Each structure stands twice: as C-alpha cells, then as structure tokens.
C-alpha atoms as a printed R data frame, in Angstrom:
    type eleno elety resid chain resno       x       y       z
1   ATOM     1    CA   MET     A     1 -32.692  14.254 -22.125
2   ATOM     2    CA   ARG     A     2 -31.790  11.664 -19.497
3   ATOM     3    CA   ARG     A     3 -30.150  13.127 -16.409
4   ATOM     4    CA   SER     A     4 -26.708  11.714 -15.672
5   ATOM     5    CA   LEU     A     5 -26.591   9.353 -12.712
6   ATOM     6    CA   LEU     A     6 -23.428  10.983 -11.400
7   ATOM     7    CA   PRO     A     7 -23.402  14.710 -12.172
8   ATOM     8    CA   GLY     A     8 -20.157  16.438 -11.439
9   ATOM     9    CA   MET     A     9 -17.820  13.518 -12.120
10  ATOM    10    CA   ALA     A    10 -15.740  15.704 -14.418
11  ATOM    11    CA   ALA     A    11 -15.382  18.192 -11.595
12  ATOM    12    CA   LEU     A    12 -13.726  15.521  -9.456
13  ATOM    13    CA   ARG     A    13 -10.690  15.903 -11.685
14  ATOM    14    CA   THR     A    14 -10.514  19.695 -11.266
15  ATOM    15    CA   ALA     A    15  -8.724  21.755  -8.654
16  ATOM    16    CA   CYS     A    16 -11.751  22.206  -6.385
17  ATOM    17    CA   PRO     A    17 -11.255  20.964  -2.792
18  ATOM    18    CA   THR     A    18 -12.039  17.294  -2.220
19  ATOM    19    CA   VAL     A    19 -14.806  17.293   0.374
20  ATOM    20    CA   GLY     A    20 -16.048  14.137   2.053
21  ATOM    21    CA   GLY     A    21 -18.611  13.555   4.707
22  ATOM    22    CA   GLN     A    22 -20.631  11.346   6.969
23  ATOM    23    CA   ALA     A    23 -24.212  11.302   8.187
24  ATOM    24    CA   VAL     A    24 -24.803  11.566  11.937
25  ATOM    25    CA   MET     A    25 -27.879  11.790  14.149
26  ATOM    26    CA   GLU     A    26 -30.044  14.560  12.675
27  ATOM    27    CA   GLY     A    27 -27.088  16.042  10.884
28  ATOM    28    CA   VAL     A    28 -24.114  15.870   8.545
29  ATOM    29    CA   MET     A    29 -20.368  16.015   9.063
30  ATOM    30    CA   MET     A    30 -18.230  17.362   6.197
31  ATOM    31    CA   ARG     A    31 -14.431  17.229   6.028
32  ATOM    32    CA   ASN     A    32 -12.172  19.586   4.098
33  ATOM    33    CA   GLY     A    33  -8.432  19.186   4.633
34  ATOM    34    CA   ASP     A    34  -7.419  19.591   8.261
35  ATOM    35    CA   ALA     A    35 -10.872  20.579   9.501
36  ATOM    36    CA   TYR     A    36 -14.380  19.234   9.553
37  ATOM    37    CA   ALA     A    37 -17.756  20.830  10.101
38  ATOM    38    CA   LEU     A    38 -20.734  19.390  11.915
39  ATOM    39    CA   ALA     A    39 -24.223  20.732  11.222
40  ATOM    40    CA   VAL     A    40 -27.167  19.440  13.238
41  ATOM    41    CA   ARG     A    41 -30.913  20.087  13.211
42  ATOM    42    CA   LEU     A    42 -31.784  21.018  16.804
43  ATOM    43    CA   PRO     A    43 -34.991  19.948  18.596
44  ATOM    44    CA   ASP     A    44 -36.339  23.503  18.233
45  ATOM    45    CA   GLY     A    45 -35.967  23.330  14.433
46  ATOM    46    CA   GLY     A    46 -32.879  25.525  14.135
47  ATOM    47    CA   ILE     A    47 -29.541  24.499  12.626
48  ATOM    48    CA   ARG     A    48 -26.335  24.702  14.618
49  ATOM    49    CA   ALA     A    49 -22.894  24.268  13.052
50  ATOM    50    CA   GLN     A    50 -19.345  24.146  14.317
51  ATOM    51    CA   ARG     A    51 -15.949  23.820  12.644
52  ATOM    52    CA   LEU     A    52 -13.434  21.559  14.366
53  ATOM    53    CA   PRO     A    53  -9.869  20.313  13.749
54  ATOM    54    CA   TRP     A    54  -9.547  16.914  12.056
55  ATOM    55    CA   PHE     A    55  -7.656  14.350  14.122
56  ATOM    56    CA   SER     A    56  -5.046  12.944  11.743
57  ATOM    57    CA   LEU     A    57  -2.673   9.982  11.768
58  ATOM    58    CA   THR     A    58  -1.145  10.864   8.387
59  ATOM    59    CA   ARG     A    59   0.705  14.095   9.072
60  ATOM    60    CA   HIS     A    60   4.092  12.527   8.338
61  ATOM    61    CA   PRO     A    61   4.871  12.597   4.604
62  ATOM    62    CA   TRP     A    62   5.613   8.864   4.353
63  ATOM    63    CA   LEU     A    63   2.173   8.020   5.769
64  ATOM    64    CA   LYS     A    64   0.580   9.945   2.906
65  ATOM    65    CA   LYS     A    65   2.177   7.771   0.253
66  ATOM    66    CA   PRO     A    66  -0.025   5.474  -1.862
67  ATOM    67    CA   PHE     A    67  -0.542   1.979  -0.409
68  ATOM    68    CA   LEU     A    68   0.559   3.191   3.032
69  ATOM    69    CA   ARG     A    69  -2.138   5.767   3.743
70  ATOM    70    CA   GLY     A    70  -5.203   3.530   3.507
71  ATOM    71    CA   PHE     A    71  -5.181   1.920   6.971
72  ATOM    72    CA   PRO     A    72  -4.266   5.112   8.922
73  ATOM    73    CA   VAL     A    73  -6.971   6.985   6.991
74  ATOM    74    CA   LEU     A    74  -9.482   4.296   7.976
75  ATOM    75    CA   LEU     A    75  -8.540   4.592  11.666
76  ATOM    76    CA   GLU     A    76  -8.625   8.385  11.731
77  ATOM    77    CA   THR     A    77 -11.970   8.371   9.927
78  ATOM    78    CA   LEU     A    78 -13.356   6.079  12.632
79  ATOM    79    CA   VAL     A    79 -12.047   8.353  15.411
80  ATOM    80    CA   ASN     A    80 -13.399  11.564  13.887
81  ATOM    81    CA   GLY     A    81 -16.651   9.866  12.889
82  ATOM    82    CA   ILE     A    82 -17.301   8.638  16.427
83  ATOM    83    CA   GLN     A    83 -16.545  12.096  17.825
84  ATOM    84    CA   ALA     A    84 -18.913  13.733  15.339
85  ATOM    85    CA   LEU     A    85 -21.631  11.179  16.081
86  ATOM    86    CA   ASN     A    86 -21.209  11.759  19.805
87  ATOM    87    CA   ARG     A    87 -21.522  15.529  19.361
88  ATOM    88    CA   SER     A    88 -24.637  15.133  17.224
89  ATOM    89    CA   VAL     A    89 -26.318  12.932  19.847
90  ATOM    90    CA   GLU     A    90 -25.514  15.481  22.543
91  ATOM    91    CA   ALA     A    91 -26.955  18.304  20.438
92  ATOM    92    CA   THR     A    92 -30.171  16.549  19.420
93  ATOM    93    CA   ALA     A    93 -30.832  15.126  22.886
94  ATOM    94    CA   ASN     A    94 -29.939  18.437  24.510
95  ATOM    95    CA   ALA     A    95 -27.886  16.408  26.958
96  ATOM    96    CA   GLN     A    96 -24.951  17.468  29.100
97  ATOM    97    CA   GLU     A    97 -23.195  14.113  29.045
98  ATOM    98    CA   GLU     A    98 -19.424  13.736  29.111
99  ATOM    99    CA   LYS     A    99 -17.878  13.766  25.654
100 ATOM   100    CA   LEU     A   100 -16.060  10.736  24.320
101 ATOM   101    CA   GLU     A   101 -12.449  11.693  24.880
102 ATOM   102    CA   GLY     A   102  -9.274   9.992  26.046
103 ATOM   103    CA   TRP     A   103  -9.762   6.412  27.167
104 ATOM   104    CA   HIS     A   104 -13.531   6.616  26.583
105 ATOM   105    CA   LEU     A   105 -12.903   7.274  22.899
106 ATOM   106    CA   ALA     A   106 -10.213   4.567  22.741
107 ATOM   107    CA   LEU     A   107 -12.583   2.061  24.360
108 ATOM   108    CA   THR     A   108 -15.409   2.934  21.958
109 ATOM   109    CA   LEU     A   109 -13.085   2.624  18.966
110 ATOM   110    CA   GLY     A   110 -11.743  -0.673  20.283
111 ATOM   111    CA   LEU     A   111 -15.246  -2.077  20.740
112 ATOM   112    CA   ALA     A   112 -16.225  -0.973  17.236
113 ATOM   113    CA   LEU     A   113 -13.174  -2.689  15.747
114 ATOM   114    CA   LEU     A   114 -13.816  -5.807  17.857
115 ATOM   115    CA   MET     A   115 -17.407  -6.015  16.613
116 ATOM   116    CA   ALA     A   116 -16.246  -5.584  13.005
117 ATOM   117    CA   VAL     A   117 -13.656  -8.349  13.428
118 ATOM   118    CA   GLY     A   118 -16.227 -10.655  15.002
119 ATOM   119    CA   LEU     A   119 -18.851 -10.074  12.330
120 ATOM   120    CA   PHE     A   120 -16.711  -9.971   9.197
121 ATOM   121    CA   VAL     A   121 -13.672 -12.140  10.015
122 ATOM   122    CA   VAL     A   122 -14.452 -14.662  12.748
123 ATOM   123    CA   ALA     A   123 -18.137 -15.385  12.022
124 ATOM   124    CA   PRO     A   124 -17.687 -16.077   8.263
125 ATOM   125    CA   HIS     A   125 -14.717 -18.319   9.046
126 ATOM   126    CA   LEU     A   126 -16.711 -20.349  11.557
127 ATOM   127    CA   LEU     A   127 -19.663 -20.623   9.165
128 ATOM   128    CA   SER     A   128 -17.292 -21.865   6.461
129 ATOM   129    CA   LEU     A   129 -16.062 -24.497   8.929
130 ATOM   130    CA   ILE     A   130 -19.655 -25.663   9.319
131 ATOM   131    CA   MET     A   131 -19.845 -26.093   5.529
132 ATOM   132    CA   LEU     A   132 -16.672 -28.205   5.741
133 ATOM   133    CA   TRP     A   133 -18.208 -30.428   8.438
134 ATOM   134    CA   LEU     A   134 -21.348 -30.764   6.296
135 ATOM   135    CA   HIS     A   135 -19.113 -31.907   3.388
136 ATOM   136    CA   LEU     A   136 -20.268 -28.924   1.296
137 ATOM   137    CA   GLY     A   137 -16.835 -27.330   1.085
138 ATOM   138    CA   GLY     A   138 -13.134 -27.964   1.572
139 ATOM   139    CA   ASP     A   139 -10.635 -26.924   4.229
140 ATOM   140    CA   VAL     A   140  -8.706 -23.640   4.338
141 ATOM   141    CA   GLU     A   141  -6.114 -24.958   1.907
142 ATOM   142    CA   GLY     A   142  -8.741 -25.107  -0.847
143 ATOM   143    CA   LEU     A   143 -10.586 -22.490  -2.860
144 ATOM   144    CA   SER     A   144 -14.105 -23.594  -1.834
145 ATOM   145    CA   PHE     A   145 -13.516 -22.651   1.818
146 ATOM   146    CA   HIS     A   146 -12.669 -19.088   0.867
147 ATOM   147    CA   LEU     A   147 -15.585 -18.850  -1.548
148 ATOM   148    CA   TRP     A   148 -17.924 -19.820   1.281
149 ATOM   149    CA   ASP     A   149 -16.109 -17.355   3.556
150 ATOM   150    CA   GLY     A   150 -16.640 -14.546   1.045
151 ATOM   151    CA   PHE     A   151 -20.265 -15.539   0.527
152 ATOM   152    CA   PHE     A   152 -20.979 -15.369   4.253
153 ATOM   153    CA   LYS     A   153 -19.153 -12.027   4.554
154 ATOM   154    CA   CYS     A   154 -21.369 -10.529   1.870
155 ATOM   155    CA   CYS     A   155 -24.521 -12.000   3.425
156 ATOM   156    CA   ILE     A   156 -23.652 -10.688   6.901
157 ATOM   157    CA   PHE     A   157 -22.775  -7.265   5.500
158 ATOM   158    CA   MET     A   158 -25.960  -6.937   3.459
159 ATOM   159    CA   GLY     A   159 -28.102  -8.394   6.223
160 ATOM   160    CA   TYR     A   160 -26.630  -5.997   8.775
161 ATOM   161    CA   ILE     A   161 -27.365  -2.985   6.574
162 ATOM   162    CA   TRP     A   162 -30.900  -4.209   5.877
163 ATOM   163    CA   LEU     A   163 -31.652  -4.851   9.562
164 ATOM   164    CA   ILE     A   164 -30.437  -1.484  10.824
165 ATOM   165    CA   SER     A   165 -32.352   0.278   8.032
166 ATOM   166    CA   LEU     A   166 -35.552  -0.942   9.718
167 ATOM   167    CA   VAL     A   167 -34.794   1.261  12.744
168 ATOM   168    CA   PRO     A   168 -36.536   4.655  12.230
169 ATOM   169    CA   ASP     A   169 -33.593   6.683  13.605
170 ATOM   170    CA   ILE     A   170 -31.142   4.857  11.324
171 ATOM   171    CA   ARG     A   171 -33.431   5.395   8.353
172 ATOM   172    CA   ARG     A   172 -33.219   9.138   9.025
173 ATOM   173    CA   VAL     A   173 -29.425   8.838   9.191
174 ATOM   174    CA   PHE     A   174 -29.566   7.193   5.755
175 ATOM   175    CA   GLN     A   175 -31.606  10.183   4.521
176 ATOM   176    CA   TYR     A   176 -28.906  12.533   5.812
177 ATOM   177    CA   HIS     A   177 -26.395  10.286   4.046
178 ATOM   178    CA   GLY     A   178 -28.252  10.969   0.809
179 ATOM   179    CA   ALA     A   179 -28.318  14.699   1.607
180 ATOM   180    CA   GLU     A   180 -24.552  14.679   2.160
181 ATOM   181    CA   HIS     A   181 -23.958  13.093  -1.267
182 ATOM   182    CA   LYS     A   182 -26.319  15.484  -3.009
183 ATOM   183    CA   ALA     A   183 -24.653  18.542  -1.474
184 ATOM   184    CA   ILE     A   184 -21.186  17.305  -2.500
185 ATOM   185    CA   HIS     A   185 -22.415  16.614  -6.033
186 ATOM   186    CA   ALA     A   186 -23.821  20.137  -6.260
187 ATOM   187    CA   PHE     A   187 -20.493  21.573  -5.090
188 ATOM   188    CA   GLU     A   188 -18.444  19.462  -7.515
189 ATOM   189    CA   ALA     A   189 -20.744  20.394 -10.407
190 ATOM   190    CA   GLY     A   190 -19.914  24.081  -9.972
191 ATOM   191    CA   GLY     A   191 -22.375  26.935  -9.997
192 ATOM   192    CA   GLU     A   192 -24.826  27.675  -7.222
193 ATOM   193    CA   VAL     A   193 -24.967  25.305  -4.266
194 ATOM   194    CA   SER     A   194 -28.265  25.343  -2.403
195 ATOM   195    CA   ALA     A   195 -30.789  22.863  -1.044
196 ATOM   196    CA   ALA     A   196 -32.889  23.307  -4.200
197 ATOM   197    CA   GLN     A   197 -29.898  22.664  -6.467
198 ATOM   198    CA   ALA     A   198 -28.727  19.701  -4.382
199 ATOM   199    CA   ALA     A   199 -32.200  18.144  -4.587
200 ATOM   200    CA   ARG     A   200 -31.679  17.676  -8.353
201 ATOM   201    CA   MET     A   201 -28.493  15.663  -7.833
202 ATOM   202    CA   SER     A   202 -27.972  11.926  -7.397
203 ATOM   203    CA   ARG     A   203 -27.864  10.531  -3.875
204 ATOM   204    CA   LEU     A   204 -25.126   8.103  -5.024
205 ATOM   205    CA   HIS     A   205 -21.444   9.054  -4.950
206 ATOM   206    CA   PRO     A   206 -18.381   7.004  -6.051
207 ATOM   207    CA   ARG     A   207 -16.210   8.081  -3.096
208 ATOM   208    CA   CYS     A   208 -18.676   6.868  -0.467
209 ATOM   209    CA   GLY     A   209 -17.404   4.921   2.541
210 ATOM   210    CA   THR     A   210 -19.960   2.226   1.763
211 ATOM   211    CA   THR     A   211 -18.127   1.581  -1.508
212 ATOM   212    CA   PHE     A   212 -14.861   1.412   0.431
213 ATOM   213    CA   LEU     A   213 -16.252  -1.340   2.688
214 ATOM   214    CA   LEU     A   214 -17.463  -3.290  -0.328
215 ATOM   215    CA   PHE     A   215 -13.999  -3.051  -1.909
216 ATOM   216    CA   VAL     A   216 -12.489  -4.275   1.374
217 ATOM   217    CA   ILE     A   217 -14.713  -7.356   1.305
218 ATOM   218    CA   CYS     A   218 -14.000  -8.133  -2.360
219 ATOM   219    CA   ILE     A   219 -10.221  -7.701  -2.013
220 ATOM   220    CA   SER     A   220 -10.193  -9.790   1.173
221 ATOM   221    CA   ILE     A   221 -11.884 -12.688  -0.634
222 ATOM   222    CA   ILE     A   222  -9.208 -12.678  -3.349
223 ATOM   223    CA   LEU     A   223  -6.202 -12.255  -1.046
224 ATOM   224    CA   HIS     A   224  -7.408 -14.822   1.485
225 ATOM   225    CA   ALA     A   225  -7.962 -17.383  -1.272
226 ATOM   226    CA   VAL     A   226  -4.388 -16.860  -2.530
227 ATOM   227    CA   LEU     A   227  -2.307 -16.085   0.570
228 ATOM   228    CA   VAL     A   228  -3.808 -18.385   3.212
229 ATOM   229    CA   PRO     A   229  -2.983 -21.589   1.263
230 ATOM   230    CA   LEU     A   230   0.529 -20.219   0.643
231 ATOM   231    CA   LEU     A   231   0.974 -19.604   4.377
232 ATOM   232    CA   LEU     A   232  -0.152 -23.144   5.207
233 ATOM   233    CA   MET     A   233   2.269 -24.531   2.622
234 ATOM   234    CA   VAL     A   234   5.085 -22.855   4.571
235 ATOM   235    CA   HIS     A   235   3.808 -23.835   8.010
236 ATOM   236    CA   THR     A   236   0.791 -25.901   9.078
237 ATOM   237    CA   PRO     A   237   0.292 -26.201  12.858
238 ATOM   238    CA   GLN     A   238  -0.653 -29.542  14.363
239 ATOM   239    CA   GLY     A   239  -4.327 -29.731  15.289
240 ATOM   240    CA   ILE     A   240  -7.397 -28.184  13.744
241 ATOM   241    CA   VAL     A   241  -7.790 -25.496  16.414
242 ATOM   242    CA   ALA     A   242  -4.218 -24.275  15.977
243 ATOM   243    CA   LYS     A   243  -4.499 -24.305  12.183
244 ATOM   244    CA   HIS     A   244  -7.683 -22.280  12.100
245 ATOM   245    CA   GLY     A   245  -6.447 -19.993  14.877
246 ATOM   246    CA   LEU     A   246  -3.367 -19.208  12.774
247 ATOM   247    CA   THR     A   247  -5.569 -18.618   9.728
248 ATOM   248    CA   ILE     A   248  -7.812 -16.132  11.566
249 ATOM   249    CA   ALA     A   249  -4.765 -14.328  13.005
250 ATOM   250    CA   PHE     A   250  -3.261 -14.099   9.504
251 ATOM   251    CA   LYS     A   251  -6.531 -12.639   8.186
252 ATOM   252    CA   LEU     A   252  -6.394  -9.986  10.908
253 ATOM   253    CA   LEU     A   253  -2.842  -9.075   9.888
254 ATOM   254    CA   LEU     A   254  -4.022  -8.713   6.295
255 ATOM   255    CA   MET     A   255  -6.575  -6.035   7.298
256 ATOM   256    CA   ALA     A   256  -3.987  -3.264   6.948
257 ATOM   257    CA   PRO     A   257  -2.824  -4.097   3.375
258 ATOM   258    CA   ILE     A   258  -6.404  -4.905   2.312
259 ATOM   259    CA   SER     A   259  -7.695  -1.528   3.508
260 ATOM   260    CA   ALA     A   260  -4.726   0.164   1.795
261 ATOM   261    CA   LEU     A   261  -5.550  -1.523  -1.519
262 ATOM   262    CA   ALA     A   262  -9.258  -0.712  -1.173
263 ATOM   263    CA   TYR     A   263  -8.486   2.951  -0.484
264 ATOM   264    CA   GLU     A   264  -6.334   3.280  -3.605
265 ATOM   265    CA   LEU     A   265  -8.921   1.443  -5.701
266 ATOM   266    CA   ILE     A   266 -11.789   3.712  -4.676
267 ATOM   267    CA   ARG     A   267  -9.680   6.798  -5.399
268 ATOM   268    CA   TYR     A   268  -8.713   5.378  -8.782
269 ATOM   269    CA   ALA     A   269 -12.339   4.569  -9.642
270 ATOM   270    CA   ALA     A   270 -13.440   8.098  -8.691
271 ATOM   271    CA   ARG     A   271 -10.759   9.698 -10.912
272 ATOM   272    CA   LEU     A   272 -11.486   7.581 -13.974
273 ATOM   273    CA   ALA     A   273 -13.097   9.318 -16.929
274 ATOM   274    CA   ASP     A   274 -16.618   8.109 -17.622
275 ATOM   275    CA   GLY     A   275 -16.504   4.920 -19.665
276 ATOM   276    CA   PHE     A   276 -16.768   1.145 -19.513
277 ATOM   277    CA   TRP     A   277 -14.127   0.436 -16.873
278 ATOM   278    CA   ALA     A   278 -15.231   3.347 -14.727
279 ATOM   279    CA   SER     A   279 -18.786   2.019 -14.808
280 ATOM   280    CA   VAL     A   280 -17.616  -1.507 -13.939
281 ATOM   281    CA   LEU     A   281 -15.606  -0.336 -10.918
282 ATOM   282    CA   ARG     A   282 -18.264   2.052  -9.639
283 ATOM   283    CA   ALA     A   283 -21.358  -0.057 -10.257
284 ATOM   284    CA   PRO     A   284 -21.195  -2.422  -7.204
285 ATOM   285    CA   GLY     A   285 -20.635   0.415  -4.737
286 ATOM   286    CA   LEU     A   286 -23.310   2.599  -6.283
287 ATOM   287    CA   ALA     A   287 -25.760  -0.297  -6.177
288 ATOM   288    CA   LEU     A   288 -25.009  -0.868  -2.491
289 ATOM   289    CA   GLN     A   289 -25.582   2.819  -1.762
290 ATOM   290    CA   ARG     A   290 -29.205   2.323  -2.743
291 ATOM   291    CA   LEU     A   291 -29.481   0.528   0.613
292 ATOM   292    CA   THR     A   292 -27.482   3.037   2.682
293 ATOM   293    CA   THR     A   293 -28.957   6.257   1.266
294 ATOM   294    CA   TYR     A   294 -32.539   7.473   1.025
295 ATOM   295    CA   GLU     A   295 -33.971  10.553  -0.628
296 ATOM   296    CA   PRO     A   296 -33.718  13.443   1.861
297 ATOM   297    CA   ASP     A   297 -36.294  16.163   2.454
298 ATOM   298    CA   ARG     A   298 -35.658  19.901   2.110
299 ATOM   299    CA   ASP     A   299 -34.790  20.363   5.794
300 ATOM   300    CA   GLN     A   300 -32.143  17.645   5.621
301 ATOM   301    CA   LEU     A   301 -30.628  19.165   2.479
302 ATOM   302    CA   ASP     A   302 -30.442  22.526   4.251
303 ATOM   303    CA   VAL     A   303 -28.364  20.904   7.017
304 ATOM   304    CA   ALA     A   304 -26.016  19.279   4.482
305 ATOM   305    CA   VAL     A   305 -25.393  22.573   2.659
306 ATOM   306    CA   VAL     A   306 -24.650  24.310   5.987
307 ATOM   307    CA   ALA     A   307 -22.121  21.571   6.824
308 ATOM   308    CA   LEU     A   308 -20.502  22.050   3.404
309 ATOM   309    CA   ARG     A   309 -20.341  25.831   3.850
310 ATOM   310    CA   GLU     A   310 -18.685  25.563   7.254
311 ATOM   311    CA   ALA     A   311 -16.246  22.842   6.099
312 ATOM   312    CA   LEU     A   312 -15.022  25.037   3.255
313 ATOM   313    CA   GLY     A   313 -14.496  27.952   5.604
314 ATOM   314    CA   PRO     A   314 -12.630  30.801   3.857
315 ATOM   315    CA   GLU     A   315 -12.700  28.816   0.596
316 ATOM   316    CA   ALA     A   316 -16.489  28.989   0.423
317 ATOM   317    CA   GLY     A   317 -17.765  31.372  -2.217
318 ATOM   318    CA   GLU     A   318 -20.880  33.474  -2.449
319 ATOM   319    CA   ASN     A   319 -22.453  30.766  -4.597
320 ATOM   320    CA   ILE     A   320 -23.130  28.601  -1.530
321 ATOM   321    CA   ARG     A   321 -26.545  29.622  -0.246
322 ATOM   322    CA   THR     A   322 -27.616  28.259   3.110
323 ATOM   323    CA   ALA     A   323 -30.633  28.405   5.359
324 ATOM   324    CA   PRO     A   324 -30.214  30.530   8.526
325 ATOM   325    CA   TYR     A   325 -28.047  28.836  11.156
326 ATOM   326    CA   THR     A   326 -26.021  29.530  14.271
327 ATOM   327    CA   VAL     A   327 -22.338  28.764  14.890
328 ATOM   328    CA   GLY     A   328 -21.088  27.343  18.133
C-alpha cells in the first residue's frame, strides 16, 4: 500500500493543539499558543531545551480577525524567529555574547525587512524596467511589465534558496526543518510520538512558512497587475523616476494586505479535506519544500521531538517519548 504523502491531514481538523515551528542552528523551535520551546543539540552531544513566552502583536481581539491578523502574525513570527535563532547560535557556539534585545532586535528586524524589500520588490521592478528598455516588455500600465516582475521575483526567490542550500550549516538547518515537519506530522497523526515514529512521516507540511512566502509572491503578482494600472489611471506623476517611485511605494503599501491574504489562504488550504482543490492549493508549496527541507538523521529527530514536548508543556501526554535532555 502506498504511504500517504501527508499523514495526519485529517488530524489538522481535530481539537488537538495547532503546533508550528522553525528550524534554527542545530535545533528546532516549536510554538504552541502563547509559548514556544527551543531545543538545541549542544557541542557535547546533549540536548538542552527551554520554554519561553511568545512575543505577540495580536493580543487584541480585533487583530485576531481574518484578513487583519496576517501581517501582525508575520511580524511577530520574524521577531520570535530571530530571538530563537540568536539563542541557538549562543548555545551551539557556547558563547556569552549579548542577546538581541531592545534596539538590537529592532535593528536586526529592520535590516531583514530591508533586505527582503530590496530583493523581492525593488530588484524585480528594476529588472522589469530593463526588459522595457530592451523592448521585450511594456511599462507599468501594461500586463507584460508585471509578468516580468513576477518572473524575476520567482527566479530570485528560487535562486536564493538554492544558493544558501550550498552552505553546509544551512543544509543542516534544512535537515532540522525536515525534522520539525516530521515531528508535527507524528503529533497530528495521533498515537505515539517518538523519533522512530517521526522518521516514517513526510518531511513536507502544508502549513510551512515556505508555502506562505510562495503564496505571498503569487498573490503579489496578481494584485500588482490589477491595482498598479488602476492607481496610474487615477494619478500618473510627471517623469519616469517619479512614476516608478510611486509604483514601488504602492507595492510596499500592498505588503500588508498581500500577507493577510496569503495567511488566510494557507490556513484554508491546510483545513481542506483531501481532494482535487486541496491538492491544487498545496502542491506548489509542497514542491518548494523539497528545496527547503532535507531528510533528517535520528539525532535531529530527537531534538525536534524534545522541542514538541516542551512546547506542549502540561498538554503533552505520556505518548510523547523523548531522548534524555536538560531544561534551562
């Protein structure tokens, strides 16, 4: 009998806690509600875990509403992800460096957002301008410009993932990414959760952040192609620099609604019962995860299961079997 590609999908629609995670340096971060756990493989071979409060921007009820929660969730995920990554580097390097807090954290987050804007908004736009000057595409008022823009976004995104996967340390992070998915699948499937059980699961998961980024790119292509020409019909500045400056600024303003739409779409795709439309919505993200996840080894799966156990806290049952680890 062929093993299902996504075991545990039915369990996503049950009352079990929705656990998500992220790979870090030599470890895994798992979130459950208002807390997250970080489990790291130490240089001496042991596993250390700690449970920490989740920094949230969506505590007010109106920020939890559909189509409003997406952008705040993205920002808080970046903040908590950077903090978890920083802690994992400190643990694995056995360093006593200052933690990223206060303005250090704000600066790091700002630089990360600036790099993302440069790579995925400004660079594709400028490359599409080059196609215009080469007479291979139209201006921003036409569809061809935005098709080129979307093409370059996808190429930059895929190329970036491929290039960083060549770095040995990043490749190990991608293995921990696979371990995180496998542990979550084992939990959602019910029954015993252990490294051995997780090893049988798929390393691909429909709620992955990689899928979210792909949805952001796809939605941005559609909205830019529709809304930018409408904006320029209302107001077109004099001069090419002003026109394209306004277009880039408008694209930046659209980041919030685009991320909100992408967030709702990925949640909808994860909740869908298995079938044609579910497969269509999940397929691109799952295919992309073949680049951002690698098959983990037993030691990496042990770390992921420890992170899951600590994230669940009092909700964890006796069915979650971990390797020995220390807390603190």
